[in-house]
Amino acid sequence: MTAESCGIGEQRVAGLASLIGGKARIRGWLYVRNTVGKLVFLRIRDSTGVVQVVVKRDMVGEEVFNQVKRLRRESSLMVEGLVRKDARAPGGVEVQAEKVRVLSPSLEDPPLRKNMSPEAVWKYRHLFIRSRTMNTVLKLRSSLSTLLRQWLLDHGYYEVSAPSIVTAATEGGARMFEVSYFGKKAFLTQSSQFYLEGAIFSLEKVFCFQPSFRAEESKTRRHLSEYWHLEVEACYMDLNQLLQLEENMLTEVVERFYEKHKEDIERFNPGFRPFEKPFKRITYTRAVELLRNSGVEIEWGRDLGVKEERLIAVKVGQPVFVTHYPKETRAFYHMPDPENPSVVLAADLLVWPYGEITGGGQRIDDYNALLNRIVESGYNPEDYAWYLDLRKYGSVPHSGFGLGFERLLAHILRLPSIRYAVPYPRTQTIVYP
Ligand code: ATP
Ligand code: MN
């Protein structure tokens, strides 16, 4: 490819409507080809859209015409020509080719079809992301992550990074991936929370946005084994302030996201309406009563499952914070409620059908209280020595939460599974490509 062919003065498909009557040069990939007598109609896609190109033998010459006539889908090409208005064509314009240059013809017909089986979608993921649907999802994904980051930066949070290779569990050891680390045992991180807790003693308000790893064995629409986790932690914040923070961030970001991409979002999810403040709130204990009144048998003290979460989201309305969970259902670092130590100052935010999209709460900030909870939970305090140190040197009250980024995106777009919210999903059965 020469510099000239990848360069300057070229247009994107989305901008062609403003060039009607003029010349344009576009580069892209062949999406659909149709031959009608002495005309070949090409639909060419680039990152911004699809345009129809008409190729006439007289205009491009015999040799190019014959090449174009046989061109396979996904071949890359460059077209120069006149932009004309055409109400029947996608985007309302058509390009009359004057020059066509095939940059690289597809060597075989690509394995992309209209109704691909789920197996094929995952096997050919590296090609499937070229689809118009995935093109839009990936753009929306990029936009939503930028808006979340920007909101936090605008509100005085610093972005920090945390290691992906760690030595101890945050959410219980069962779902961790083990890695061999120079002959020693280490794990892929399930959450960066502990590292953020360390960072607040320097920066006070922090967040990170990076992958968390969970060896999830359940095949559900809401679990990946590698997902993007937005985690936020701040000094001097209690549970109530934490919920306000989540509520403000989510309503403002989702509103802005909706305003920016209304058309695309509504194409995926015609009924979507941005979140409204205040979010509903219900304590775990109230939720159990409500479930029992609806005929669900649930023991107080058991964690909520998918069925229970659905009923709560439907009965109470969504999104809904479920707060004050029984101590035993949550990890050891959650602060017991001083008014009722059998429950902790924790909250999950539930939506339907994705269930929990955030989980968070106030952390134990007292050294001895944390040490006791570690021992009580059956862990070895030595494994948590550095985490305990954070309570040894100038501890402060603090809280934080973690948001499953793909769950939020999949919820807004009503995707059938969070696997579609990420370009290359990782699950128990998908690790290629
Ligand atoms: P769940 O009960 O739904 O499996 P969890 O309680 O294990 O989730 P947390 O440890 O609280 O999840 O993690 C924080 C957030 O990360 C969750 O609220 C959820 O949005 C997201 N999350 C957790 N596990 C996964 C996963 N396997 N795939 C995608 N997102 C996840
Ligand atoms: Mn949780």
Coordinates of C-alpha atoms and ligand atoms in Angstrom, one line a residue:
M1 CA 0.0 0.0 0.0
T2 CA 1.4 3.4 -0.9
A3 CA 1.2 6.5 1.2
E4 CA -1.2 7.9 -1.3
S5 CA -3.7 5.1 -0.7
C6 CA -3.8 5.5 3.0
G7 CA -3.8 9.1 3.3
I8 CA -5.0 12.5 3.1
G9 CA -8.1 13.9 1.4
E10 CA -10.1 10.7 1.9
Q11 CA -13.6 10.7 3.3
R12 CA -15.6 8.6 5.7
V13 CA -18.9 7.1 4.6
A14 CA -20.8 9.0 7.2
G15 CA -19.6 12.3 5.8
L16 CA -20.6 11.7 2.2
A17 CA -24.0 13.3 2.4
S18 CA -22.4 16.7 2.7
L19 CA -20.4 16.1 -0.5
I20 CA -23.3 15.6 -2.9
G21 CA -22.3 16.8 -6.4
G22 CA -18.6 16.5 -5.6
K23 CA -15.9 13.9 -5.7
A24 CA -14.9 11.6 -2.8
R25 CA -12.4 8.9 -2.1
I26 CA -13.3 6.3 0.4
R27 CA -11.6 3.1 1.7
G28 CA -13.4 0.2 3.2
W29 CA -14.4 -3.4 3.0
L30 CA -16.9 -5.1 0.6
Y31 CA -20.1 -5.8 2.4
V32 CA -22.5 -6.9 -0.4
R33 CA -22.0 -7.2 -4.1
N34 CA -24.7 -7.4 -6.8
T35 CA -24.2 -7.6 -10.5
V36 CA -26.9 -6.3 -12.9
G37 CA -25.9 -6.5 -16.5
K38 CA -23.1 -4.0 -17.1
L39 CA -23.3 -2.6 -13.6
V40 CA -21.9 -3.9 -10.4
F41 CA -23.4 -2.5 -7.2
L42 CA -21.0 -2.7 -4.2
R43 CA -21.9 -1.9 -0.7
I44 CA -18.8 -0.8 1.1
R45 CA -18.5 -0.4 4.8
D46 CA -16.0 1.6 6.8
S47 CA -16.0 2.4 10.5
T48 CA -18.7 4.9 10.1
G49 CA -21.3 3.3 7.8
V50 CA -22.2 1.6 4.6
V51 CA -22.4 3.3 1.2
Q52 CA -23.5 2.0 -2.2
V53 CA -21.0 2.3 -5.0
V54 CA -22.0 1.8 -8.7
V55 CA -19.3 0.5 -10.9
K56 CA -19.8 0.8 -14.7
R57 CA -17.6 -1.0 -17.2
D58 CA -17.2 2.1 -19.3
M59 CA -16.0 4.2 -16.4
V60 CA -13.4 1.8 -14.8
G61 CA -12.2 -0.2 -17.8
E62 CA -12.5 -3.9 -18.6
E63 CA -9.8 -5.2 -16.3
V64 CA -11.0 -3.5 -13.1
F65 CA -14.6 -4.3 -14.0
N66 CA -13.9 -8.0 -14.2
Q67 CA -11.9 -7.9 -11.0
V68 CA -14.7 -6.2 -9.2
K69 CA -17.3 -8.5 -10.6
R70 CA -15.6 -11.5 -8.9
L71 CA -14.6 -9.7 -5.7
R72 CA -15.4 -11.6 -2.5
R73 CA -17.0 -10.1 0.6
E74 CA -14.7 -8.4 3.0
S75 CA -12.1 -7.5 0.4
S76 CA -10.5 -4.2 1.1
L77 CA -10.7 -1.5 -1.5
M78 CA -10.5 2.1 -2.3
V79 CA -13.0 3.9 -4.5
E80 CA -12.9 7.4 -6.1
G81 CA -16.0 8.9 -7.7
L82 CA -18.9 11.3 -7.8
V83 CA -21.2 11.5 -4.9
R84 CA -24.9 11.5 -5.9
K85 CA -28.1 11.8 -4.1
D86 CA -30.1 8.6 -4.1
A87 CA -33.1 8.3 -1.8
R88 CA -33.1 4.5 -2.3
A89 CA -29.5 3.9 -1.3
P90 CA -28.5 3.5 2.4
G91 CA -27.6 6.9 3.8
G92 CA -29.3 8.6 0.9
V93 CA -26.2 8.8 -1.3
E94 CA -24.5 6.7 -3.9
V95 CA -21.0 6.9 -5.3
Q96 CA -20.4 6.5 -9.0
A97 CA -17.0 4.9 -9.2
E98 CA -14.4 6.5 -11.5
K99 CA -11.5 4.6 -10.0
V100 CA -11.5 1.4 -8.0
R101 CA -8.4 -0.1 -6.5
V102 CA -8.6 -3.4 -4.7
L103 CA -6.2 -3.1 -1.7
S104 CA -6.4 -6.8 -0.8
P105 CA -8.9 -9.3 -2.1
S106 CA -10.4 -11.8 0.3
L107 CA -8.8 -15.2 -0.4
E108 CA -11.9 -17.1 0.5
D109 CA -15.5 -16.3 1.2
P110 CA -15.7 -15.2 4.8
P111 CA -17.6 -17.4 7.2
L112 CA -20.1 -14.6 8.1
R113 CA -23.8 -15.1 7.4
K114 CA -27.0 -13.5 8.4
N115 CA -28.2 -15.9 11.0
M116 CA -25.0 -17.4 12.4
S117 CA -25.2 -20.1 15.1
P118 CA -24.0 -19.1 18.5
E119 CA -21.0 -21.5 18.2
A120 CA -20.0 -19.8 14.9
V121 CA -20.4 -16.3 16.4
W122 CA -17.8 -17.2 19.1
K123 CA -15.5 -19.2 16.9
Y124 CA -15.3 -16.4 14.4
R125 CA -15.5 -13.6 16.8
H126 CA -12.5 -11.9 15.3
L127 CA -14.5 -11.5 12.1
F128 CA -17.9 -11.2 13.6
I129 CA -16.9 -7.9 15.3
R130 CA -17.0 -6.4 11.7
S131 CA -20.8 -6.8 11.7
R132 CA -22.8 -3.6 11.8
T133 CA -24.3 -4.6 15.1
M134 CA -21.0 -5.2 16.8
N135 CA -19.6 -2.1 15.2
T136 CA -22.3 -0.1 17.0
V137 CA -21.9 -2.0 20.3
L138 CA -18.2 -1.4 20.3
K139 CA -18.6 2.3 19.7
L140 CA -21.2 2.6 22.5
R141 CA -18.9 0.6 24.7
S142 CA -16.1 3.1 24.1
S143 CA -18.4 6.0 24.7
L144 CA -19.9 4.7 27.9
S145 CA -16.5 3.9 29.4
T146 CA -15.2 7.4 28.5
L147 CA -18.3 9.0 30.1
L148 CA -17.9 7.0 33.4
R149 CA -14.2 7.9 33.6
Q150 CA -14.8 11.5 32.8
W151 CA -17.6 11.8 35.4
L152 CA -15.3 10.5 38.1
L153 CA -12.4 12.7 37.0
D154 CA -14.8 15.7 37.1
H155 CA -15.8 14.8 40.6
G156 CA -12.3 14.9 42.0
Y157 CA -11.4 11.2 41.6
Y158 CA -7.9 10.0 40.5
E159 CA -7.6 7.0 38.2
V160 CA -5.1 4.6 39.6
S161 CA -4.0 1.2 38.4
A162 CA -3.8 -2.0 40.3
P163 CA -2.0 -5.3 39.7
S164 CA -3.7 -8.1 37.8
I165 CA -1.5 -10.7 39.5
V166 CA -2.1 -11.0 43.3
T167 CA -1.6 -13.3 46.2
A168 CA -4.9 -13.2 48.1
A169 CA -8.6 -13.4 47.5
T170 CA -11.1 -10.6 48.0
E171 CA -14.3 -12.4 47.2
G172 CA -13.5 -15.9 48.4
G173 CA -10.9 -18.2 47.0
A174 CA -13.1 -20.6 45.2
R175 CA -13.5 -18.6 42.0
M176 CA -9.9 -17.6 41.5
F177 CA -7.6 -18.4 38.5
E178 CA -4.3 -19.7 39.7
V179 CA -1.1 -18.7 37.9
S180 CA 2.3 -20.0 38.4
Y181 CA 4.4 -17.1 39.3
F182 CA 8.1 -17.9 39.1
G183 CA 7.5 -21.2 40.8
K184 CA 5.2 -19.7 43.4
K185 CA 1.4 -19.7 43.5
A186 CA -0.4 -16.5 42.6
F187 CA -3.8 -15.5 41.3
L188 CA -5.5 -13.3 38.7
T189 CA -7.3 -10.6 40.6
Q190 CA -11.0 -10.8 41.4
S191 CA -11.2 -7.2 42.4
S192 CA -8.8 -4.3 42.9
Q193 CA -10.6 -3.1 46.0
F194 CA -7.8 -3.7 48.5
Y195 CA -5.4 -1.8 46.3
L196 CA -7.8 1.1 46.0
E197 CA -8.2 1.1 49.7
G198 CA -4.4 1.4 50.0
A199 CA -4.5 4.3 47.5
I200 CA -7.0 6.4 49.3
F201 CA -4.5 7.1 52.0
S202 CA -2.5 9.0 49.4
L203 CA -5.2 10.3 47.0
E204 CA -8.4 10.2 49.1
K205 CA -10.7 9.6 46.1
V206 CA -9.7 7.0 43.6
F207 CA -11.0 4.7 40.9
C208 CA -9.7 2.1 38.6
F209 CA -11.2 0.6 35.4
Q210 CA -9.6 -2.7 34.4
P211 CA -10.3 -6.4 34.1
S212 CA -11.3 -8.6 37.0
F213 CA -11.1 -12.4 36.7
R214 CA -13.6 -14.9 38.1
A215 CA -13.5 -18.6 37.5
E216 CA -17.2 -18.7 37.1
E217 CA -18.6 -22.1 36.5
S218 CA -22.2 -21.1 36.1
K219 CA -23.1 -20.4 32.5
T220 CA -25.3 -17.4 32.8
R221 CA -26.0 -14.5 30.6
R222 CA -24.4 -12.2 33.3
H223 CA -21.1 -13.8 34.1
L224 CA -17.8 -13.6 32.2
S225 CA -14.6 -15.0 33.5
E226 CA -12.8 -11.8 32.5
Y227 CA -14.8 -8.6 32.8
W228 CA -14.2 -4.9 33.1
H229 CA -14.6 -3.7 36.6
L230 CA -15.0 0.0 37.5
E231 CA -14.1 0.3 41.1
V232 CA -14.4 3.4 43.2
E233 CA -13.2 4.1 46.8
A234 CA -13.2 7.2 48.9
C235 CA -12.2 8.4 52.3
Y236 CA -14.8 9.7 54.9
M237 CA -17.7 8.2 53.0
D238 CA -20.5 6.3 54.8
L239 CA -23.0 3.9 53.2
N240 CA -25.6 6.6 52.6
Q241 CA -23.1 8.9 50.9
L242 CA -21.9 5.9 48.9
L243 CA -25.4 5.2 47.6
Q244 CA -25.8 8.9 46.7
L245 CA -22.5 8.8 44.8
E246 CA -23.6 5.7 42.8
E247 CA -27.0 7.2 42.1
N248 CA -25.5 10.5 40.9
M249 CA -22.9 8.9 38.8
L250 CA -25.3 6.4 37.1
T251 CA -28.1 8.8 36.5
E252 CA -25.9 11.6 35.1
V253 CA -23.7 9.3 33.0
V254 CA -26.6 7.2 31.6
E255 CA -28.6 10.4 30.8
R256 CA -25.6 11.9 28.9
F257 CA -25.0 8.5 27.1
Y258 CA -28.7 8.4 26.1
E259 CA -28.6 12.0 24.8
K260 CA -25.5 11.3 22.8
H261 CA -26.6 8.0 21.2
K262 CA -30.4 8.1 21.4
E263 CA -30.9 6.6 18.0
D264 CA -28.5 3.7 18.4
I265 CA -29.7 2.9 21.9
E266 CA -33.3 2.9 20.8
R267 CA -32.5 0.6 17.9
F268 CA -31.3 -2.0 20.4
N269 CA -33.7 -1.2 23.2
P270 CA -36.8 0.7 22.1
G271 CA -38.2 0.9 25.6
F272 CA -35.1 2.3 27.3
R273 CA -35.5 5.3 29.6
P274 CA -32.6 6.8 31.5
F275 CA -32.5 6.1 35.2
E276 CA -34.3 8.4 37.5
K277 CA -33.3 9.6 41.0
P278 CA -33.8 8.7 43.7
F279 CA -33.2 4.9 43.2
K280 CA -35.5 2.7 45.2
R281 CA -34.0 1.3 48.4
I282 CA -35.0 -1.7 50.5
T283 CA -33.2 -3.5 53.3
Y284 CA -32.4 -7.2 52.9
T285 CA -34.8 -7.9 55.8
R286 CA -37.6 -6.1 54.1
A287 CA -36.8 -7.8 50.9
V288 CA -37.1 -11.2 52.6
E289 CA -40.6 -10.2 53.9
L290 CA -41.6 -9.0 50.5
L291 CA -40.5 -12.3 48.9
R292 CA -42.3 -14.4 51.5
N293 CA -45.5 -12.4 50.9
S294 CA -45.1 -13.3 47.3
G295 CA -44.9 -16.9 48.1
V296 CA -41.1 -17.4 47.8
E297 CA -39.7 -19.5 50.6
I298 CA -36.5 -17.9 51.8
E299 CA -34.6 -18.2 55.0
W300 CA -33.3 -15.0 56.6
G301 CA -29.6 -15.2 56.2
R302 CA -29.4 -16.7 52.7
D303 CA -28.0 -14.7 49.9
L304 CA -30.5 -13.6 47.1
G305 CA -30.4 -15.7 44.0
V306 CA -31.4 -14.7 40.4
K307 CA -35.1 -15.6 41.0
E308 CA -35.2 -13.4 44.2
E309 CA -33.4 -10.5 42.6
R310 CA -35.8 -10.6 39.7
L311 CA -38.8 -10.5 41.9
I312 CA -37.4 -7.6 43.9
A313 CA -36.6 -5.6 40.8
V314 CA -40.1 -6.2 39.5
K315 CA -42.0 -5.6 42.7
V316 CA -40.0 -2.6 44.0
G317 CA -39.1 -1.1 40.7
Q318 CA -35.7 -0.7 39.2
P319 CA -32.9 0.2 39.7
V320 CA -33.1 -0.8 43.4
F321 CA -30.5 -0.8 46.2
V322 CA -30.8 -3.8 48.5
T323 CA -29.0 -2.8 51.7
H324 CA -28.0 -4.3 55.1
Y325 CA -27.3 -7.8 54.1
P326 CA -26.7 -10.5 56.7
K327 CA -23.0 -10.5 57.7
E328 CA -22.5 -14.1 56.5
T329 CA -23.5 -13.4 53.0
R330 CA -20.8 -10.8 52.5
A331 CA -17.0 -10.8 52.5
F332 CA -15.2 -10.2 55.8
Y333 CA -14.2 -6.5 55.2
H334 CA -17.8 -5.2 55.3
M335 CA -18.6 -2.9 58.3
P336 CA -21.3 -4.4 60.6
D337 CA -24.2 -2.0 61.3
P338 CA -23.6 -0.5 64.7
E339 CA -27.4 -0.7 65.3
N340 CA -27.6 -4.3 64.4
P341 CA -24.3 -6.1 64.0
S342 CA -25.9 -9.2 62.3
V343 CA -26.1 -7.1 59.1
V344 CA -23.5 -5.2 57.3
L345 CA -23.4 -1.7 55.7
A346 CA -23.4 -3.1 52.2
A347 CA -25.6 -2.6 49.2
D348 CA -26.1 -4.2 45.8
L349 CA -27.8 -2.3 43.0
L350 CA -30.2 -4.5 41.1
V351 CA -31.7 -4.2 37.7
W352 CA -33.6 -6.7 35.6
P353 CA -32.6 -9.0 33.8
Y354 CA -29.0 -8.5 34.6
G355 CA -29.4 -8.6 38.4
E356 CA -26.6 -7.0 40.4
I357 CA -24.8 -4.2 38.5
T358 CA -22.9 -2.8 41.5
G359 CA -21.9 -4.1 44.8
G360 CA -20.3 -2.1 47.6
G361 CA -20.4 -0.7 51.1
Q362 CA -18.6 0.7 54.0
R363 CA -15.4 -1.1 55.0
I364 CA -14.3 -2.0 58.5
D365 CA -11.8 0.6 59.4
D366 CA -10.7 -0.6 62.9
Y367 CA -7.6 -2.9 63.1
N368 CA -8.9 -5.3 65.7
A369 CA -12.4 -5.5 64.2
L370 CA -10.9 -6.4 60.8
L371 CA -8.5 -8.9 62.3
N372 CA -11.3 -10.7 64.2
R373 CA -13.4 -10.9 61.0
I374 CA -10.5 -12.4 59.0
V375 CA -10.0 -15.0 61.7
E376 CA -13.8 -15.6 62.1
S377 CA -14.1 -16.2 58.3
G378 CA -11.4 -18.8 58.4
Y379 CA -8.6 -16.9 56.7
N380 CA -5.0 -16.6 57.7
P381 CA -4.3 -13.0 58.9
E382 CA -0.8 -13.3 57.5
D383 CA -2.2 -13.5 54.0
Y384 CA -3.8 -10.1 54.7
A385 CA -0.9 -8.5 56.6
W386 CA -0.6 -5.6 54.2
Y387 CA -4.3 -5.0 54.1
L388 CA -4.4 -4.9 57.9
D389 CA -1.5 -2.4 57.8
L390 CA -4.0 0.1 56.2
R391 CA -5.8 0.1 59.6
K392 CA -2.6 0.4 61.5
Y393 CA -1.4 3.7 60.2
G394 CA -4.0 6.5 60.3
S395 CA -7.2 4.6 59.4
V396 CA -10.2 6.6 58.3
P397 CA -13.8 5.6 57.6
H398 CA -14.2 4.7 53.9
S399 CA -16.5 3.1 51.4
G400 CA -16.5 2.0 47.8
F401 CA -18.2 0.0 45.1
G402 CA -17.6 -2.0 42.1
L403 CA -19.6 -1.8 38.9
G404 CA -19.7 -4.6 36.2
F405 CA -19.2 -2.5 33.1
E406 CA -20.5 -5.1 30.7
R407 CA -23.6 -5.7 32.8
L408 CA -24.4 -1.9 32.7
L409 CA -23.9 -1.8 28.9
A410 CA -25.9 -5.0 28.3
H411 CA -28.7 -3.7 30.5
I412 CA -29.0 -0.4 28.6
L413 CA -28.9 -2.1 25.2
R414 CA -30.9 -5.1 26.4
L415 CA -28.3 -7.4 24.9
P416 CA -29.3 -11.1 25.2
S417 CA -26.0 -11.8 27.1
I418 CA -23.1 -9.8 28.4
R419 CA -21.0 -11.8 26.0
Y420 CA -22.2 -9.4 23.3
A421 CA -21.0 -6.4 25.3
V422 CA -17.3 -7.2 24.9
P423 CA -15.3 -7.7 21.7
Y424 CA -13.6 -10.9 22.8
P425 CA -15.5 -12.6 25.6
R426 CA -13.9 -15.0 28.0
T427 CA -16.2 -17.7 29.6
Q428 CA -15.7 -21.2 30.8
T429 CA -16.2 -22.4 27.2
I430 CA -14.8 -19.5 25.3
V431 CA -11.1 -18.7 25.4
Y432 CA -10.4 -18.5 21.6
P433 CA -9.9 -16.3 19.6
Ligands
ATP1 P1 -22.9 -12.0 41.2 O1 -23.5 -12.3 42.5 O2 -23.9 -11.4 40.2 O3 -22.1 -13.2 40.6 P2 -20.8 -10.8 42.7 O4 -21.6 -10.5 43.9 O5 -19.9 -12.0 42.7 O6 -21.8 -10.9 41.5 P3 -19.0 -8.6 43.1 O7 -17.9 -9.3 43.7 O8 -19.8 -7.7 44.1 O9 -20.0 -9.5 42.3 O10 -18.5 -7.7 41.9 C1 -18.9 -6.3 41.7 C2 -19.6 -6.2 40.4 O11 -18.9 -6.8 39.3 C3 -21.0 -6.9 40.4 O12 -21.9 -6.0 40.9 C4 -21.2 -7.2 38.9 O13 -21.8 -6.1 38.3 C5 -19.9 -7.4 38.4 N1 -19.5 -8.8 38.2 C6 -19.3 -9.7 39.1 N2 -19.0 -10.9 38.6 C7 -19.0 -10.8 37.3 C8 -18.8 -11.6 36.2 N3 -18.4 -12.9 36.4 N4 -19.0 -11.1 34.9 C9 -19.3 -9.8 34.7 N5 -19.6 -9.0 35.7 C10 -19.4 -9.4 37.0
MN2 MN -21.7 -8.6 44.9

